[in-house]
Structures are given as C-alpha cells and as structure tokens.
C-alpha cells in the first residue's frame, strides 16, 4: 500500500480511516524486515502521525493497530527519529505498563517536564500535577495485546538506538518492569507478557552497565530472578539448597517430564539476565550475605543442568546458558552441585552425588566432538570443570578417573585415539591459543599441577607450551594445594616406563646412537657445524635459538652462548630433582 495514501488518511485524524489503512499496512508488512531507502521520509512521517494518535483516547482496535505499526516501523534502524524522544519513549512505556511516572490526566508526561530522582530513589516531576504512583496489583483484565506490542516496540528501539538506551535508563524502565516481574505467580499475565518483560530486562542489562548494577543491587536481581526461575520450573525445596520439581520429589532426573517450550523460553531469558548481572562475580570477593544468594542460585542451576527441554537442540541451548551462568558463580559456592544425597540411579564417587559433574563432563565432550566454534562453545564448560577441580577434591578425583584413568596403552601417542584424554591432548596444539591453553590447564589441574605426571599423560612435546609459560620446563610442581593420592600405575606402564620417549609420550623401539664410534674430535666438528648453521639462521632472523634458564623459563641465546655450547657439546645442565612422586589420583 502506498505510504502517501496512508499518510493522507492519517492526517484526517479520523480513527475509522486511520484504522483501515493501518490494518492494511500491518498485514502487508507483517513479515518485512528490510525496507526501501527511498521511502525513509514517508516512514518517519508515518511514525510521527502514529505517535500523535497514541497521545489521544483511542478505540481499542485503533490503539492496537497503531502499536502494531510502531512495532513494524521500529524494525528499521534508519527511521527511528520519531521514536527516540523522551515523550515517545514514555508513551510506549505507558502502554506497556512499565512507566514509573504517571500524570493523572492522561498517564503521559509532556516533553518539557523535567524528571528528578529524589534521594529515596523514587522519581518525581517538577510539574506539580505529576505524582508518583506506587506499584499495585494488575487490573483484572488488562489489554495484554497492547502491552505486548508496546514491549516489542521498545525492544526494537533499544536494540538500535544508543539515545533510546540512555532515555530508558534515565526514566528507570527497569523499575517498572521489575515491579511486574515480582508478580510472576499472578495468573493475570500470559506467557508473551512475561517473555517480553524478560527480553526487555535482558536488553537493558546487556546494553547499560548502570542498569545492570541497579538490578543486581538496588532491586535484588538474583532473588527476584531466582524466584522467577523457581516459578517457571515449578520448583520446591525438599532439603536446604536441594531443589525438586513439584509433584516429582524423589524422582531421578531421567524420570522427570520434559520442560515445555514456554518454560524453556522463559528460563533461557532468565538465565541470560542473571549472566549479565553476575558477570564480574568470580573476579571479586563476595561477603557472606552474597554467598548465600549465590549458593541459592547454584542450587537452581543444578536443577536446570539436570532437566531436559522439548528436543535435543533446545535442551543443548538451555544447558549452554546454564553452564555460562555457573561459570560466573564464586568457586566456593559450586559445592551445591555436590549436595544432593546419593539416590538409586545416582552416580556416586567417594560417597558424593556426581550427577551434575558427570552431566557437565558429558556436555563438554559433546561440544568437543562437534568441533564448531570451540572458543565460544567449549571453553565455558572446560573452564568450569577446571576451576571446580582446582577447589573441590572430590570433583577433581572423579574427573581424573574419567579423563585420565591409569595408563594401559603405552604404544600409541597421547594425541592418537578416541578417548577423552586423546581428544584433549589434541587440543593442546590447537591453532587458537585460548583453546589450547584451556585444554592444557584442565589436564594439568587433573594431574595436581605435577610436571612429571602431566608429561606422562600428554608427552613433553604437547606439554611444553604450558610448562614454558609457567617456568616449569625443568620439572617440579606448580603452587597448587592438593591432597595426597595412592599409587595407581599399571603393570604395563611400569614395565614400559624406562623405554618411553618423554617427548612423544609413547613406547618406541630403541634407536641406534648416531655418534657411536666417533672420536671426540669428530663429535666436536659436528657440533661446530650445527652451531654455525644455527648462527646463520639466527642472523637472518629465520629462527631464534633459545636456552632454558635456571628459573625454568626460556631466554634468547646469543652468539656467545652458542660458542660456549660448541666448546663443550657434551655438557648437560644439572636439573633439580623432581620432588613430585609418581603417585596417582
């Protein structure tokens, strides 16, 4: 439909004519997400006219048509000018039911009225006719279609406009939406209202650091959203910090019904918001009161981890967001993953319920096998398992039994094979530095940060990168605090150990000594040839010879260093004895 015709009909200011043309426009453009640049000015004019209609008393059908048109127009980020003024944002907030301020006459604020934030945190307007309304229960039959359309429009605008983001923060949209979130158990609100309330909250916390802090601290976001998650998943608390599905107390996780599509959609939005407001938690110390909140949240996340959604793809998405959020929790609070009692069918290790840890391990291996965007998909779960292993002894020992069981196969290289150890060792030479470092760190922690044990399972060649970065190329143990473990070397490994090539980590046939039968003069001649070749290559910057310092770190070798090496080719530095034993976990 020609936009000029629509504008002409709208300019008559007659609701019936406006309704007819807007309904036709909305139907035609319902699935349109790309727009003709030649009609930008017409779309902006249409936006202005629709907003002027929204400032009046409208018939319900005309009001809904106007808001649908706003939703469609706000998809175009080039034509947002009419919608990013303070008055326009307040108009949409009013119809979405989240306006924190309301004028008694029409429920809207004029552009000229200056908003002030009082010391107690409530807003007031300098115009004496404007009053602050306290939150109240929803009316019995609010027009939820109107609310949904207004919320969708606000989300579109915030997604594309920095100016709108500033206005939304200044007008405290988060206060209004938080008030409605507190009514999560009220039967008035349907799924779509709850979903777009959460989507708006996600956008506000993702785009504005100040809103993120306000929700987390002033509005007690963890408790607020935790209650939302409880209500969404229908949870109860049979024991402190142990959740169960209402009506299914005592059921093993595999016997719980799948979460519905609507439950999963809401839960994912909640998890995304919680991720935003806890983003820096594991980088700072938390007090006792905060720790209680985080352990409560950890218990909820354990239930999420053990739940299934409607379909494999949706379950994986749900678990991905759960794992991402678990990674934000303070490490000591992750003990809630191990709190549930060992029940029939549970995975038990050292008397502890390992269902959640085993689920994390399986999730990590699934991402590893897929091999797609490993940095984004694999690292959250791998980092979480690493840090959990570092701080929780039972978790580390269980994971070691799964990932690094006692060695039987000493004839194949550590990176060859289909076992989880082989897959992780292959990652240690991955092209992405973050991926290879994270894989190496995980295995290193499972080895209690013992160099000899780490080399045993990965080979010196694969381990060299991490060892060089930590100054451990001479052996020893890093500064971790780990328990003592019993010896679990296999008979096969003991027999083969003297003949294993530490560089490759595999049993190899004994090779002939290439210097056998050579005199000392011949050996020195060959050494000088090698030094000269190194020297030529280093002078042309093709290579940079390195030398191991006494502190276990590498440094560049000078020509003088090469000459010293040439004069004493058989010299071997005295390495400190490795204080670590071969005792295994």
Short mmCIF file of C-alpha atoms in Angstrom, two decimals, residues 4 51 90 127 143 156 202 236 247 263 337 351 374 438 463 480 492 554:
data_model
loop_
_atom_site.label_atom_id
_atom_site.label_comp_id
_atom_site.label_asym_id
_atom_site.label_seq_id
_atom_site.Cartn_x
_atom_site.Cartn_y
_atom_site.Cartn_z
CA UNK A 4 1.48 8.60 0.87
CA UNK A 51 2.60 8.72 17.89
CA UNK A 90 7.22 7.47 27.82
CA UNK A 127 5.38 19.89 37.42
CA UNK A 143 -5.26 -5.47 27.45
CA UNK A 156 13.30 -2.87 18.78
CA UNK A 202 17.87 -8.63 29.14
CA UNK A 236 10.17 -26.80 45.62
CA UNK A 247 4.86 -33.39 42.39
CA UNK A 263 9.00 -22.97 30.26
CA UNK A 337 26.43 -29.15 42.80
CA UNK A 351 30.17 -41.04 48.83
CA UNK A 374 35.32 -24.21 20.16
CA UNK A 438 42.42 -24.10 28.45
CA UNK A 463 53.11 -30.14 27.43
CA UNK A 480 48.60 -25.70 43.88
CA UNK A 492 52.03 -52.21 31.67
CA UNK A 554 63.29 -19.62 28.17
#
